[in-house]
Amino acid sequence: MLTNLGKKGIQNMDIPGCLLYTKMGSAPHLTHDTLETVKNVPVIAQLPFPALVELQEVMEEYKEGIGKFVGMPDSLVYCSLHDPAVISPPGYNNNKTVSIWGSGGRMEMMPAKFMTIQRALQPDWFQCLSDGDTVAGEVSKKRAKKSVDRSLSFLDECLQLQEEFPELQKSVMIGVIEGGDVLEERLRSAKETAKRPVGGFLLDGFQGNAMAKDTKLELLSSTVAELPEDKPRLIHGIGRPDEVLELIERGVDVFESCFPYQVTERGCALSFSYSYHPDPDGDVLEENGEPDMEGSKDKKTKTEILSGDEGMTAFEICLKEKRYQDDFGPLVSGCSCYCCQNHSCAYVHHLLMTNELLAGVLLMMHNFQHYFAFFHSVRDALKEDRLDKLKEIICRQAVQASPNTQRV
């Protein structure tokens, strides 16, 4: 558990856990009132930096911080450098600036400008400026070394500026571990960043499919081993349940919740089982060794799983499919979310087919609650020393994904 969080030092966060993904402080598709119906909402809200840049002048006059400004005074605010749902074009960073991509296009950030904006925002946590442009594919050792050198230089300058800004004295800076797929540079980045007075570490550059699974896991294991255990280890861009469990075993503490948003955007509902307790009425093995997922309609979609970031995963069902127009059951049998308790698959299918905004609202409520409940189950499994059982159940469902998909 992470304790004494926030500027007042009174918040706690159970780990492993995830952040609440938001668009400028609002959960996608949801109002603050509808978000309150979702159970187990994370205590830390993620606000991507690019959407906040244009608020600098307003926040400098407001003076009370971005959390209160967006109507989330009781949540801790983590400002990430990029939006995990947006792919940033590669090739625009240099020794002095990092390129940020927002609604208005490209913005070049020098440490001084970046920290001035953070001073106006006053987040509880914020990701330090870093050169993470090493995920588009295999990079040379020279480019990996450059990413580490730049990131350490940015970190030193940002730390110095933080000391000069009284508004940021209680904010926690998250140091960023870079280095591409070069183990030597990853270790150097981890060791050098750990020497600095940062409050946590972000393992950057592992998102996407460019890096082979074995390479990714080996790099993560070796890198995390160099980081102190008393500070949180975060990661961006990893959200599939099977991937999350692999990384938890390797010491990652905090993940994002962008994955359920992406599932919602393609008109799908999370439907995987995360119960690791023996249940004669569910999770029973069929003759082929697969779990009985009839309650979550999982068997209906196994033959239509696509590979790649834009395709469906083995953990969801697509409510756009015609088969759901006459299905008057809930999205997932036994789910306690507002959508499953009050509406049917047929209704959500109708909303999607008619492009009603309510479809996104209902799916987001369900997907968030399902995903947050998964992390709750992970923590319970760790307490009961049954994480292996949970991983077996999750991976059994994941094997139905395309064999060509090389993801963690």
PDB file of N, CA and C in Angstrom, residues 7 53 99 117 121 123 148 206 259 289 298 356 389:
ATOM      1  N   LYS A   7      -0.827  16.204  -1.158  1.00  0.00           N
ATOM      2  CA  LYS A   7      -0.179  17.332  -0.501  1.00  0.00           C
ATOM      3  C   LYS A   7      -0.473  17.384   0.993  1.00  0.00           C
ATOM      4  N   VAL A  53      -2.059  22.165 -21.278  1.00  0.00           N
ATOM      5  CA  VAL A  53      -1.122  23.245 -21.611  1.00  0.00           C
ATOM      6  C   VAL A  53      -1.845  24.561 -21.852  1.00  0.00           C
ATOM      7  N   SER A  99       8.724  17.135 -27.779  1.00  0.00           N
ATOM      8  CA  SER A  99       7.508  17.540 -28.483  1.00  0.00           C
ATOM      9  C   SER A  99       6.278  16.910 -27.836  1.00  0.00           C
ATOM     10  N   ILE A 117       4.513  25.532 -16.365  1.00  0.00           N
ATOM     11  CA  ILE A 117       3.134  25.055 -16.506  1.00  0.00           C
ATOM     12  C   ILE A 117       2.763  24.157 -15.328  1.00  0.00           C
ATOM     13  N   LEU A 121      -0.312  24.282 -12.609  1.00  0.00           N
ATOM     14  CA  LEU A 121      -1.259  23.175 -12.421  1.00  0.00           C
ATOM     15  C   LEU A 121      -1.256  22.650 -10.986  1.00  0.00           C
ATOM     16  N   PRO A 123      -0.058  19.746  -9.611  1.00  0.00           N
ATOM     17  CA  PRO A 123      -0.536  18.370  -9.444  1.00  0.00           C
ATOM     18  C   PRO A 123       0.080  17.712  -8.218  1.00  0.00           C
ATOM     19  N   VAL A 148      18.546   8.304 -22.853  1.00  0.00           N
ATOM     20  CA  VAL A 148      18.873   8.306 -21.421  1.00  0.00           C
ATOM     21  C   VAL A 148      19.587   9.597 -21.038  1.00  0.00           C
ATOM     22  N   PHE A 206       7.676   0.841 -23.123  1.00  0.00           N
ATOM     23  CA  PHE A 206       7.309  -0.565 -23.248  1.00  0.00           C
ATOM     24  C   PHE A 206       5.946  -0.759 -23.906  1.00  0.00           C
ATOM     25  N   PHE A 259      -7.069   1.160 -21.043  1.00  0.00           N
ATOM     26  CA  PHE A 259      -7.550  -0.035 -21.747  1.00  0.00           C
ATOM     27  C   PHE A 259      -9.079  -0.120 -21.775  1.00  0.00           C
ATOM     28  N   GLY A 289     -10.574 -27.853 -21.922  1.00  0.00           N
ATOM     29  CA  GLY A 289      -9.699 -27.179 -20.979  1.00  0.00           C
ATOM     30  C   GLY A 289      -9.943 -25.705 -20.842  1.00  0.00           C
ATOM     31  N   ASP A 298     -18.555 -15.057 -23.445  1.00  0.00           N
ATOM     32  CA  ASP A 298     -17.216 -15.021 -24.017  1.00  0.00           C
ATOM     33  C   ASP A 298     -17.068 -15.988 -25.179  1.00  0.00           C
ATOM     34  N   GLU A 356     -26.131   6.526 -30.600  1.00  0.00           N
ATOM     35  CA  GLU A 356     -26.565   7.285 -29.427  1.00  0.00           C
ATOM     36  C   GLU A 356     -25.394   7.456 -28.456  1.00  0.00           C
ATOM     37  N   LYS A 389      -3.050 -18.935  -9.450  1.00  0.00           N
ATOM     38  CA  LYS A 389      -4.353 -19.434  -9.877  1.00  0.00           C
ATOM     39  C   LYS A 389      -5.074 -18.400 -10.725  1.00  0.00           C
TER      40      LYS A 389
END
